[in-house]
Short mmCIF file of C-alpha atoms in Angstrom, two decimals:
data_model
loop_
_atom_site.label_atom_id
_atom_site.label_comp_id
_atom_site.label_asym_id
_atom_site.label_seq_id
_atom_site.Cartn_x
_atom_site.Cartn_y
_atom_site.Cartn_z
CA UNK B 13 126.84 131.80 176.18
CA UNK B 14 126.01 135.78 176.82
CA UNK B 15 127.51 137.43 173.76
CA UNK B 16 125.09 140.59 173.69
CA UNK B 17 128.17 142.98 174.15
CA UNK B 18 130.44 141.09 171.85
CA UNK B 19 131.22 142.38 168.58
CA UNK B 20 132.88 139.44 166.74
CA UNK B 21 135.70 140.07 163.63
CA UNK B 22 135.58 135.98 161.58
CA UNK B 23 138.69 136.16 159.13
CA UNK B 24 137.68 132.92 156.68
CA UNK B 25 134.26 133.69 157.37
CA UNK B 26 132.59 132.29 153.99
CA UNK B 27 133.05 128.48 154.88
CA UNK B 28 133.64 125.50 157.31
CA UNK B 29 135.10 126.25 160.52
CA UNK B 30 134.78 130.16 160.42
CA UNK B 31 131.22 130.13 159.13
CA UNK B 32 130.03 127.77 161.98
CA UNK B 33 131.51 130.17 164.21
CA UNK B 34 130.14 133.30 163.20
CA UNK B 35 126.69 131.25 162.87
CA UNK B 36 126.87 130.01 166.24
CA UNK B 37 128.36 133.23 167.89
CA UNK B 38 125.75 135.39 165.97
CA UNK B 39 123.06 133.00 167.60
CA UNK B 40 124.18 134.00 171.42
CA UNK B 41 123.82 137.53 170.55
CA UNK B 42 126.94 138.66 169.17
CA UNK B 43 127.31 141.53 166.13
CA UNK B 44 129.65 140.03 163.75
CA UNK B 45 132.28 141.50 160.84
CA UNK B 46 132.49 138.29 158.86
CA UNK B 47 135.58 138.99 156.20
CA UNK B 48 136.73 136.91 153.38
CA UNK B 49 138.40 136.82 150.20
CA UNK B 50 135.38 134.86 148.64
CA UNK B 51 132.85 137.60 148.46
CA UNK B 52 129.88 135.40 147.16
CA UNK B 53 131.02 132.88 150.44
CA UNK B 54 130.86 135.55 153.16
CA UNK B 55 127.78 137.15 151.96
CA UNK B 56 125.97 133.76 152.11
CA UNK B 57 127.62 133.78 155.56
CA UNK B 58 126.14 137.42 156.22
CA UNK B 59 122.81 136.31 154.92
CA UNK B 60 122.84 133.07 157.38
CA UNK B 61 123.13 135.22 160.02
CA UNK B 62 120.90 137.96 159.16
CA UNK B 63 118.06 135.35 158.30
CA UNK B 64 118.01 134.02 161.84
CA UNK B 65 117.30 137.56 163.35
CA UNK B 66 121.58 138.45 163.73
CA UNK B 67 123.27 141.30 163.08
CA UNK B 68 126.56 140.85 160.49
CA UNK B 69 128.66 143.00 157.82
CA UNK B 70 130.46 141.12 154.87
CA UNK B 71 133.89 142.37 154.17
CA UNK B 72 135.79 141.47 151.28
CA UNK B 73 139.28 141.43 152.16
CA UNK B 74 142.99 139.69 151.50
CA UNK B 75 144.19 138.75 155.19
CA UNK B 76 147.72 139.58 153.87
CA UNK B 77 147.12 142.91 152.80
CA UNK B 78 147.29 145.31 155.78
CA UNK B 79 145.61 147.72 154.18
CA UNK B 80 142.69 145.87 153.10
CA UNK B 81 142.51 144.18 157.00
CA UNK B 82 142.87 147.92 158.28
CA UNK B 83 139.79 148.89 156.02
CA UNK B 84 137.93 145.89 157.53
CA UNK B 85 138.58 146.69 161.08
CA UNK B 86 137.71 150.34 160.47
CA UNK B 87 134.33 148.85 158.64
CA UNK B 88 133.64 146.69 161.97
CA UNK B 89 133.91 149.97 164.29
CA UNK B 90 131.65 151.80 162.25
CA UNK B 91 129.25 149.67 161.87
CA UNK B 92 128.87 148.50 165.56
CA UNK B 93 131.20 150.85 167.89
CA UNK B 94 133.79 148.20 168.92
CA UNK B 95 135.75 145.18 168.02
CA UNK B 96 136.41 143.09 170.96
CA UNK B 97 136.72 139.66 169.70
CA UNK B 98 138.76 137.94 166.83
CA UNK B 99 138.27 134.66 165.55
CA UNK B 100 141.71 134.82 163.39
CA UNK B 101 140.90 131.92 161.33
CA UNK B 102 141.64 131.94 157.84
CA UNK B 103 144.32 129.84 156.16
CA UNK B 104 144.95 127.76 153.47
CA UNK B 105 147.05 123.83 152.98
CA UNK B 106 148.59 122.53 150.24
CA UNK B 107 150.14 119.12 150.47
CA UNK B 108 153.35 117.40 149.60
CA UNK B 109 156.37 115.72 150.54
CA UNK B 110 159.17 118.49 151.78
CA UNK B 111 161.44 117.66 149.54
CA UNK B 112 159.23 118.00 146.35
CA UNK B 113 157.90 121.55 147.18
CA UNK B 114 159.39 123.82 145.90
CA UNK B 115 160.14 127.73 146.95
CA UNK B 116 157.08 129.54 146.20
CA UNK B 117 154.67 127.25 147.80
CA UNK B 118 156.72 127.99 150.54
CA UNK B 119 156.08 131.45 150.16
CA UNK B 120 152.45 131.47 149.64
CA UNK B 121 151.64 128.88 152.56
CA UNK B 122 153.52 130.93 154.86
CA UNK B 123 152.26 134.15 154.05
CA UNK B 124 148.93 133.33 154.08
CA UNK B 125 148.86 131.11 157.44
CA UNK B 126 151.11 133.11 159.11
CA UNK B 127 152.24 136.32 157.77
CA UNK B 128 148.30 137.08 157.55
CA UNK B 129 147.69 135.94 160.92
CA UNK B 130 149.97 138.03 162.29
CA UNK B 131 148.50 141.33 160.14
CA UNK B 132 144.96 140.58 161.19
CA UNK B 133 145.68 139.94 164.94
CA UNK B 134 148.33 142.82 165.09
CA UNK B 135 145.78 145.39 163.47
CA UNK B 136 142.68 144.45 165.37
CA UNK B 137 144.93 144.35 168.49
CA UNK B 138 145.92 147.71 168.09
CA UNK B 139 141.49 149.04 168.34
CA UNK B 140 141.52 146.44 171.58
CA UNK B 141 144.27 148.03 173.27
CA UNK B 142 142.76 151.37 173.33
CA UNK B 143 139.41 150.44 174.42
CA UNK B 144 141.28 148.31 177.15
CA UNK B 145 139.72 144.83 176.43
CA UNK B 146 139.48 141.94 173.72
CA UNK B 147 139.35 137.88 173.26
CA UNK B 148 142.18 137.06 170.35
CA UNK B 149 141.28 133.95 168.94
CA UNK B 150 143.57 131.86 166.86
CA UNK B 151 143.40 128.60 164.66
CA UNK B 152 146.43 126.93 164.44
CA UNK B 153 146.32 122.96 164.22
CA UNK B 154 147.51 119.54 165.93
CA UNK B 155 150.33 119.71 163.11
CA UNK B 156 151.96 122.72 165.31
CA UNK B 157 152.28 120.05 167.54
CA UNK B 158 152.85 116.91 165.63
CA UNK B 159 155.04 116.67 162.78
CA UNK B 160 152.88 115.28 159.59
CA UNK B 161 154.66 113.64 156.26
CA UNK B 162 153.57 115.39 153.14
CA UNK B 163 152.21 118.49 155.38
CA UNK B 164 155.26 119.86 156.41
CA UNK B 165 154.74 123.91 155.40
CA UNK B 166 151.52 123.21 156.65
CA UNK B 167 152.96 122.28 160.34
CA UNK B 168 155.40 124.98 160.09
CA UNK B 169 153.00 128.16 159.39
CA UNK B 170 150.74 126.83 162.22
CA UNK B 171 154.19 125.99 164.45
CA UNK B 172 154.43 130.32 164.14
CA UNK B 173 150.97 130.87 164.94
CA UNK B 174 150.95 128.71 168.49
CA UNK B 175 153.97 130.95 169.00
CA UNK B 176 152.28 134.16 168.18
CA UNK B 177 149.53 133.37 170.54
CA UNK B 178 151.68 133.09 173.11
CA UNK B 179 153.85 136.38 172.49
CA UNK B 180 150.39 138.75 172.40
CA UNK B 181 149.03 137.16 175.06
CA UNK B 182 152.64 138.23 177.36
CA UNK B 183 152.54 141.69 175.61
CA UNK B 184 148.43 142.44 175.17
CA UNK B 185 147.49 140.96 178.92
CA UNK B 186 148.54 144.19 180.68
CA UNK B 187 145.92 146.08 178.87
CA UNK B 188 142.69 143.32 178.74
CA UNK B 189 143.38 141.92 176.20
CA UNK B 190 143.30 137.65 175.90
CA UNK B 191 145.21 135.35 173.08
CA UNK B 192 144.54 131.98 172.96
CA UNK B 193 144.93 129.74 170.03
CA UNK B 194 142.37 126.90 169.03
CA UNK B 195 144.11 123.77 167.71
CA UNK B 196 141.91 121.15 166.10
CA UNK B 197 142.26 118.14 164.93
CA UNK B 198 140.98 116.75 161.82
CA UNK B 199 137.53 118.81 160.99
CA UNK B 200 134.96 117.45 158.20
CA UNK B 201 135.64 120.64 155.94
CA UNK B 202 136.39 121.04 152.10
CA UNK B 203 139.56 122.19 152.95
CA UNK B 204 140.71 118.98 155.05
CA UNK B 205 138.88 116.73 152.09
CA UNK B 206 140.96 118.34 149.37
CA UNK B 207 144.06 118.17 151.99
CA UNK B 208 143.42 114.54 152.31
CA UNK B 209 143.12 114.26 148.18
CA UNK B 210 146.38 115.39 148.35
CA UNK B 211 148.22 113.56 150.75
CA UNK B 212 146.68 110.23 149.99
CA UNK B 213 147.42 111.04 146.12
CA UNK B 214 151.01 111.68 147.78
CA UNK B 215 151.41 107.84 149.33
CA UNK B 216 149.75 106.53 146.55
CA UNK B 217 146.24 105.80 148.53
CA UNK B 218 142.52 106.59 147.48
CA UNK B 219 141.09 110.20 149.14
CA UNK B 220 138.84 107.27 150.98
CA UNK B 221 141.63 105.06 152.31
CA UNK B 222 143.43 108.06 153.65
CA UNK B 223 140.49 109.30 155.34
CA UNK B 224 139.54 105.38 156.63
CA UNK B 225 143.87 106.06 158.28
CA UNK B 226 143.61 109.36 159.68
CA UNK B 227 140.29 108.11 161.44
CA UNK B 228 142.00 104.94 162.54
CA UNK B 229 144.32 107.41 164.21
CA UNK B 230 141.42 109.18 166.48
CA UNK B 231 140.43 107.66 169.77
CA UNK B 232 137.21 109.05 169.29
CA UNK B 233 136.90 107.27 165.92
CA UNK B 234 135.27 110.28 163.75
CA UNK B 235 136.07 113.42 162.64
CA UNK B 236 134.90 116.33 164.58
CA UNK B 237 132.22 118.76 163.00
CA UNK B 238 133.07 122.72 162.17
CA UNK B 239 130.08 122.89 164.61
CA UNK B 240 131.87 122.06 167.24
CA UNK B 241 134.84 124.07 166.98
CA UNK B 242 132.04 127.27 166.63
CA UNK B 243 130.84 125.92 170.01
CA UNK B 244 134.12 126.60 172.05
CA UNK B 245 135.00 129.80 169.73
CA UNK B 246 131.63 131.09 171.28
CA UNK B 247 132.57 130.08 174.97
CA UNK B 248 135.84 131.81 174.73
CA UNK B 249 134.04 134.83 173.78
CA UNK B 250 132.23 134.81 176.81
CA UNK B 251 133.37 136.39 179.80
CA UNK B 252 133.29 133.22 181.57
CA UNK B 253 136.39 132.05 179.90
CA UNK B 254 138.53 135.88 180.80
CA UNK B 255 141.20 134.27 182.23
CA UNK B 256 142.23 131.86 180.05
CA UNK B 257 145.02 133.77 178.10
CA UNK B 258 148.13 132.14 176.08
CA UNK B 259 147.10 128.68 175.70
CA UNK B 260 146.83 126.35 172.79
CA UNK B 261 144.05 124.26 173.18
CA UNK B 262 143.68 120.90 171.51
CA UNK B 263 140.42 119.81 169.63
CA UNK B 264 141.57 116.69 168.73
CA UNK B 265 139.45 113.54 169.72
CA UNK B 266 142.41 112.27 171.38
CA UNK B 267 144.67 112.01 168.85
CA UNK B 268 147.24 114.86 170.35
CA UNK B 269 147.16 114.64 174.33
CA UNK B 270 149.41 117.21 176.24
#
């Protein structure tokens, strides 16, 4: 990948999936703004980077506070001249059956996953318009696509970020500017282990026997690796992938096929 002109904004940048892509992405050459909630996280993330000969800011920021994500942005354009590529990433899951959840779980899962995606992507969209070009990069999930017991806020929050994707990618086109969403499947992170605590807890199985299920329901057979996902964030920086623009993409191992 050729990443030398890419300056890279990583929301959820201080662990799993959004530190293995600004890792990776950093490694092809990119200049990344690496922002996260968890200061000591990103700056570990920063210091990854910088170590291996990168370039990288840490930003402390709350992806639901537009202010805080405007301050970040700003921070990003500063530093490096430009933001033209978002890997809109952060998020957060808390597990249950429907019924049993109650309002402001609700609330806080759907604020965070998709209110906040919507701020961050709307706010660096804004800077990409006017410098007429940009890669919006999304994470939703397979459970925008398939309906999970005991994850159903979960499925819903990503459910409005597929959409999303596809609404700034009709709008944004016009003026350079690519949305596509990533949608993986089960990814060895803390997040999905404490997830899986969760849910298993929820159908009264061990943390292990739901993970032995879940992997049962892979063709592939394993999990994939944050790695991985970093890999294909990195290619759709590239200007190989310009034309690709209002998809969700699977990352699945098989287990979703459209």
């Amino acid at each position: 990948m050729k990443l030398q002109e890419k300056v890279l904004m990583v929301t959820g940048a201080a662990s799993g999936i959004g530190r293995a892509a600004a890792v990776i992405c950093a490694g092809y050459g990119a200049k990344v703004v690496a922002v996260d909630l968890n200061e000591e996280g990103v700056n570990e993330t920063v210091e990854q980077i910088r170590s291996a000969g990168g370039e990288a800011i840490a930003v402390k920021a709350d992806t639901t506070n537009r202010k805080q994500i405007a301050e970040a942005v700003d921070a990003g354009i500063k530093t490096f001249g430009k933001i033209n590529c978002l890997f809109n990433n952060a998020g957060i899951v808390k597990s249950s059956f429907l019924i049993d959840c109650d309002d402001e779980l609700y609330d806080r899962i759907m604020t965070v996953n998709a209110k906040g995606a919507y701020i961050v992507a709307t706010e660096v969209a804004k800077h990409m318009k006017e410098i007429g070009e940009g890669r919006i990069i999304n994470t939703s999930s397979i459970s925008a696509l398939k309906e999970e017991s005991t994850n159903g806020f979960y499925c819903m929050s990503k459910s409005a970020v597929l959409m999303m994707t596809h609404i700034l990618a009709l709008e944004l086109s016009q003026y350079g500017v690519t949305s596509v969403a990533i949608c993986p499947g089960h990814i060895n992170t803390s997040l999905l282990r404490n997830s899986f605590i969760e849910r298993g807890a929820a159908e009264g199985k061990s943390v292990d026997e739901f993970y032995a299920e879940m992997e049962g329901t892979i063709p592939m057979g394993r999990l994939a690796e944050p790695e991985e996902i970093g890999e294909f964030v990195a290619f759709l920086c590239d200007d190989r992938s310009a034309y690709i623009s209002g998809n969700g993409i699977l990352m699945a191992g098989g287990k979703v096929m459209e």
